[in-house]
Short mmCIF file of C-alpha atoms and ligand atoms in Angstrom, two decimals:
data_model
loop_
_atom_site.label_atom_id
_atom_site.label_comp_id
_atom_site.label_asym_id
_atom_site.label_seq_id
_atom_site.Cartn_x
_atom_site.Cartn_y
_atom_site.Cartn_z
CA UNK A 1 11.76 12.23 -5.08
CA UNK A 2 8.73 13.91 -6.27
CA UNK A 3 6.44 15.29 -4.66
CA UNK A 4 3.70 15.94 -6.10
CA UNK A 5 0.42 18.37 -4.31
CA UNK A 6 -3.28 17.82 -5.51
CA UNK A 7 -5.77 20.34 -3.85
CA UNK A 8 -8.01 17.24 -2.29
CA UNK A 9 -8.89 13.49 -2.46
CA UNK A 10 -10.42 13.23 -5.83
CA UNK A 11 -6.84 14.61 -7.47
CA UNK A 12 -4.69 12.75 -5.40
CA UNK A 13 -6.68 9.56 -6.63
CA UNK A 14 -6.85 10.82 -10.86
CA UNK A 15 -3.17 11.51 -9.97
CA UNK A 16 -1.95 8.20 -8.71
CA UNK A 17 -4.03 6.72 -10.95
CA UNK A 18 -2.57 8.22 -13.69
CA UNK A 19 0.93 7.07 -12.66
CA UNK A 20 -0.07 3.35 -12.76
CA UNK A 21 -2.23 3.76 -16.33
CA UNK A 22 0.98 5.23 -17.40
CA UNK A 23 3.02 2.26 -16.53
CA UNK A 24 0.12 -0.36 -17.10
CA UNK A 25 -0.32 0.71 -21.32
CA UNK A 26 3.76 0.50 -21.03
CA UNK A 27 4.05 -2.88 -20.11
CA UNK A 28 1.22 -5.12 -19.82
CA UNK A 29 3.15 -7.45 -17.92
CA UNK A 30 3.02 -5.50 -15.17
CA UNK A 31 4.05 -6.90 -12.00
CA UNK A 32 1.76 -4.26 -9.31
CA UNK A 33 2.47 -4.10 -5.54
CA UNK A 34 -1.16 -2.96 -3.74
CA UNK A 35 -2.32 -1.64 -0.67
CA UNK A 36 -6.07 -1.59 1.21
CA UNK A 37 -7.10 0.92 3.43
CA UNK A 38 -8.87 4.55 2.88
CA UNK A 39 -6.32 6.04 0.67
CA UNK A 40 -6.42 4.26 -2.38
CA UNK A 41 -9.93 3.63 -2.56
CA UNK A 42 -10.15 6.82 -5.38
CA UNK A 43 -7.19 5.00 -7.27
CA UNK A 44 -9.22 1.77 -7.33
CA UNK A 45 -12.14 3.54 -9.20
CA UNK A 46 -10.27 5.03 -11.07
CA UNK A 47 -8.27 2.09 -12.49
CA UNK A 48 -11.41 0.58 -13.63
CA UNK A 49 -13.20 3.22 -14.78
CA UNK A 50 -9.58 3.09 -17.29
CA UNK A 51 -10.18 -0.53 -17.88
CA UNK A 52 -13.95 0.02 -18.67
CA UNK A 53 -12.90 2.80 -20.93
CA UNK A 54 -10.31 -0.12 -22.44
CA UNK A 55 -7.59 2.10 -21.24
CA UNK A 56 -5.53 -0.83 -19.59
CA UNK A 57 -6.19 -3.93 -19.51
CA UNK A 58 -5.46 -6.75 -16.21
CA UNK A 59 -5.43 -9.47 -18.13
CA UNK A 60 -1.44 -10.42 -17.76
CA UNK A 61 -0.80 -7.94 -14.84
CA UNK A 62 0.18 -9.50 -11.26
CA UNK A 63 -0.17 -7.92 -7.90
CA UNK A 64 1.04 -8.59 -5.03
CA UNK A 65 -0.78 -7.19 -1.24
CA UNK A 66 1.52 -5.45 1.35
CA UNK A 67 -0.02 -7.71 3.78
CA UNK A 68 -3.25 -9.30 5.37
CA UNK A 69 -4.57 -9.50 8.94
CA UNK A 70 -3.80 -13.12 10.55
CA UNK A 71 -6.94 -14.16 12.81
CA UNK A 72 -10.10 -13.34 10.75
CA UNK A 73 -11.60 -15.63 7.97
CA UNK A 74 -10.28 -14.52 4.29
CA UNK A 75 -14.01 -14.31 3.61
CA UNK A 76 -14.10 -11.81 6.87
CA UNK A 77 -15.82 -8.81 5.34
CA UNK A 78 -12.88 -6.96 6.41
CA UNK A 79 -9.88 -8.86 5.38
CA UNK A 80 -7.49 -7.43 2.57
CA UNK A 81 -8.46 -10.32 1.00
CA UNK A 82 -12.38 -8.71 0.95
CA UNK A 83 -11.46 -5.46 0.40
CA UNK A 84 -9.16 -6.15 -2.23
CA UNK A 85 -12.55 -8.18 -4.78
CA UNK A 86 -15.22 -5.23 -3.55
CA UNK A 87 -12.58 -2.18 -4.26
CA UNK A 88 -10.62 -3.37 -7.28
CA UNK A 89 -10.68 -7.72 -8.67
CA UNK A 90 -14.42 -8.10 -9.30
CA UNK A 91 -14.61 -4.86 -11.60
CA UNK A 92 -11.29 -6.13 -14.08
CA UNK A 93 -10.37 -8.93 -16.18
CA UNK A 94 -7.26 -9.43 -13.93
CA UNK A 95 -6.56 -13.66 -14.00
CA UNK A 96 -6.93 -15.03 -10.20
CA UNK A 97 -3.50 -16.59 -10.44
CA UNK A 98 -1.97 -14.01 -11.30
CA UNK A 99 -3.50 -12.34 -7.82
CA UNK A 100 -1.00 -12.40 -4.53
CA UNK A 101 -2.77 -11.58 -1.10
CA UNK A 102 -0.13 -13.13 2.27
CA UNK A 103 -1.51 -16.29 2.71
CA UNK A 104 -3.25 -16.07 6.53
CA UNK A 105 -4.45 -19.20 6.95
CA UNK A 106 -3.08 -20.22 10.64
CA UNK A 107 -2.98 -23.53 10.88
CA UNK A 108 0.40 -22.97 8.41
CA UNK A 109 1.79 -19.85 10.42
CA UNK A 110 5.80 -21.06 10.84
CA UNK A 111 5.30 -20.72 6.85
CA UNK A 112 3.27 -18.15 5.79
CA UNK A 113 5.79 -15.27 5.82
CA UNK A 114 8.72 -17.90 4.06
CA UNK A 115 6.28 -18.41 1.15
CA UNK A 116 5.31 -14.99 0.50
CA UNK A 117 9.47 -13.60 0.80
CA UNK A 118 9.35 -16.55 -2.17
CA UNK A 119 6.51 -15.20 -3.92
CA UNK A 120 7.88 -11.64 -3.78
CA UNK A 121 11.49 -12.45 -4.38
CA UNK A 122 11.36 -13.81 -7.73
CA UNK A 123 8.78 -11.03 -8.84
CA UNK A 124 10.12 -8.05 -8.65
CA UNK A 125 7.76 -5.51 -8.55
CA UNK A 126 7.29 -2.66 -11.25
CA UNK A 127 5.77 -0.12 -8.81
CA UNK A 128 4.49 -0.30 -5.40
CA UNK A 129 1.73 1.43 -3.77
CA UNK A 130 1.30 2.52 -0.75
CA UNK A 131 -1.10 4.67 1.79
CA UNK A 132 1.09 5.65 5.26
CA UNK A 133 -0.68 5.27 8.93
CA UNK A 134 -0.81 7.79 11.12
CA UNK A 135 2.46 6.57 13.22
CA UNK A 136 4.53 6.29 10.15
CA UNK A 137 3.91 2.54 9.35
CA UNK A 138 4.04 1.37 6.05
CA UNK A 139 2.16 -1.88 5.08
CA UNK A 140 1.92 -3.00 8.93
CA UNK A 141 5.40 -2.26 9.45
CA UNK A 142 5.60 -1.12 12.78
CA UNK A 143 7.33 1.30 14.12
CA UNK A 144 10.25 -0.43 15.66
CA UNK A 145 10.57 -2.67 13.09
CA UNK A 146 13.43 -3.21 11.81
CA UNK A 147 14.74 -1.33 8.15
CA UNK A 148 15.62 -4.79 6.96
CA UNK A 149 12.85 -7.07 7.73
CA UNK A 150 11.40 -9.54 4.80
CA UNK A 151 7.97 -10.31 5.32
CA UNK A 152 7.11 -11.25 8.99
CA UNK A 153 3.74 -11.37 11.53
CA UNK A 154 3.87 -8.48 13.75
CA UNK A 155 1.49 -7.42 15.97
CA UNK A 156 -0.33 -4.07 15.53
CA UNK A 157 0.25 -1.32 17.54
CA UNK A 158 -2.60 0.14 19.39
CA UNK A 159 -2.76 3.54 17.70
CA UNK A 160 -2.90 0.77 13.95
CA UNK A 161 -5.86 -0.88 15.67
CA UNK A 162 -7.39 2.31 16.43
CA UNK A 163 -7.80 3.77 13.75
CA UNK A 164 -9.14 0.81 12.17
CA UNK A 165 -11.34 -0.31 14.28
CA UNK A 166 -13.57 2.31 12.10
CA UNK A 167 -13.89 -0.71 10.12
CA UNK A 168 -14.94 -2.90 12.36
CA UNK A 169 -17.77 -3.05 14.84
CA UNK A 170 -15.91 -2.27 17.70
CA UNK A 171 -11.98 -1.83 18.80
CA UNK A 172 -12.21 -5.67 20.12
CA UNK A 173 -12.79 -6.99 16.98
CA UNK A 174 -9.64 -5.84 15.32
CA UNK A 175 -7.78 -8.76 14.89
CA UNK A 176 -4.34 -7.99 17.44
CA UNK A 177 -1.88 -9.40 14.22
CA UNK A 178 -0.28 -9.66 10.72
CA UNK A 179 0.93 -10.82 7.96
CA UNK A 180 2.62 -8.12 6.53
CA UNK A 181 5.70 -7.54 3.46
CA UNK A 182 9.16 -6.21 5.51
CA UNK A 183 11.07 -2.94 4.52
CA UNK A 184 13.26 -5.00 2.44
CA UNK A 185 10.38 -6.42 -0.17
CA UNK A 186 9.12 -2.96 -0.17
CA UNK A 187 12.20 -1.01 -0.85
CA UNK A 188 12.66 -3.59 -3.39
CA UNK A 189 10.34 -2.21 -6.15
CA UNK A 190 11.41 -0.95 -9.00
CA UNK A 191 8.44 2.36 -8.02
CA UNK A 192 7.62 3.25 -5.19
CA UNK A 193 4.32 5.77 -4.95
CA UNK A 194 3.05 6.75 -1.88
CA UNK A 195 -0.59 8.34 -1.82
CA UNK A 196 -1.58 10.05 1.66
CA UNK A 197 -4.93 12.80 2.29
CA UNK A 198 -6.33 14.39 5.04
CA UNK A 199 -5.01 16.60 8.12
CA UNK A 200 -3.85 14.03 10.11
CA UNK A 201 -1.84 12.76 7.96
CA UNK A 202 0.47 15.92 7.37
CA UNK A 203 2.49 15.72 10.92
CA UNK A 204 3.87 12.08 9.47
CA UNK A 205 4.80 12.90 5.81
CA UNK A 206 6.61 16.15 7.36
CA UNK A 207 8.64 13.77 8.89
CA UNK A 208 8.84 10.46 6.84
CA UNK A 209 10.02 12.52 3.74
CA UNK A 210 11.89 15.91 5.86
CA UNK A 211 13.14 14.50 9.01
CA UNK A 212 16.39 11.50 10.20
CA UNK A 213 15.75 8.25 8.57
CA UNK A 214 14.33 6.29 11.87
CA UNK A 215 13.10 3.21 12.79
CA UNK A 216 9.90 5.17 14.51
CA UNK A 217 9.08 6.23 11.14
CA UNK A 218 9.24 3.06 9.12
CA UNK A 219 8.52 5.17 6.09
CA UNK A 220 11.53 7.70 6.50
CA UNK A 221 13.38 4.80 5.04
CA UNK A 222 11.48 5.72 1.07
CA UNK A 223 13.97 8.53 1.43
CA UNK A 224 16.52 6.55 0.12
CA UNK A 225 14.09 4.28 -2.13
CA UNK A 226 15.68 5.58 -6.30
CA UNK A 227 12.57 6.08 -7.57
CA UNK A 228 9.92 7.43 -5.78
CA UNK A 229 6.57 9.76 -6.11
CA UNK A 230 4.38 11.37 -3.46
CA UNK A 231 0.97 11.95 -3.94
CA UNK A 232 -0.12 14.55 -1.55
CA UNK A 233 -3.77 16.56 -1.42
CA UNK A 234 -3.18 19.94 -0.12
CA UNK A 235 -4.01 19.12 3.96
CA UNK A 236 -1.65 16.20 3.87
CA UNK A 237 1.09 18.76 2.31
CA UNK A 238 0.08 21.10 5.32
CA UNK A 239 3.18 20.89 7.75
CA UNK A 240 5.72 19.80 4.51
CA UNK A 241 7.93 23.96 4.78
CA UNK A 242 10.95 22.86 1.18
CA UNK A 243 9.21 21.32 -1.30
CA UNK A 244 11.24 22.75 -3.52
CA UNK A 245 14.19 21.69 -2.50
CA UNK A 246 12.72 18.33 -1.73
CA UNK A 247 11.51 17.81 -5.39
CA UNK A 248 14.75 18.08 -6.02
CA UNK A 249 16.41 15.67 -3.93
C1 F6R B 301 -2.74 -1.11 4.18
C2 F6R B 301 -1.47 -0.55 4.68
C3 F6R B 301 -1.42 0.71 5.84
C4 F6R B 301 -2.72 1.38 5.22
C5 F6R B 301 -2.60 2.21 6.48
C6 F6R B 301 -2.86 4.03 6.20
O1 F6R B 301 -2.56 -2.28 3.29
O2 F6R B 301 -0.17 -1.51 4.44
O3 F6R B 301 -0.31 0.68 5.59
O4 F6R B 301 -1.67 1.79 3.85
O5 F6R B 301 -2.03 2.41 7.10
O6 F6R B 301 -4.32 3.50 6.26
P1 F6R B 301 -5.51 4.25 5.14
O7 F6R B 301 -4.92 4.81 3.48
O8 F6R B 301 -6.38 4.04 5.79
O9 F6R B 301 -5.26 5.89 6.17
#
């Protein structure tokens, strides 16, 4: 595990983007697992800047998003389909055919997870970006999720719905369900890049990387990933006591 502590969100975004940019420069057909939420927005801004400066191209890149809400239309402004378009895709030369976001069409609910799993299985991601929920979720693998899960439809925890209500008008408008890659899908990526910033993530970051691996903190399974990089700002890192030791594992 490699833990990089940066001054603030801006530096986290730059550092995390530089890791992705390096991978893109080495492999123009990179397969990237993408996350949504507040954490990667700055990273995506840096990728757009690198694209505008002709450092990278998305032409042959393939992307796989972690999750999508179920129960709202794909074109809803808070769907992750819209998020990705607004925060990255519309600014770069990505081929629409190479964008994979879990389908949330409720008329096909029974087959959605298997269909996404089939796409993921044939496409090992070179790098998987992750944020972390205050309750330790990664993707929408909420506390208690089996650590060997593949893509599934999940009920969002109360904590997650409260946290994400900041993007919606009210708590009632936050969907109750989502489709998410499972932990097994996430662990299948060659590299994992976890980013977090702010004091509200400090306790869970310490639990995830420093304490026992447990279903109650799904992100703790990442300790077993052979190529994990964690990029944090000082606030998110402030509960970690043995940073030097962790960096040697
Ligand atoms: C988003 C996702 C979630 C978020 C997590 C943190 O695709 O899978 O696990 O990464 O909820 O969200 P933020 O970054 O908004 O704090």
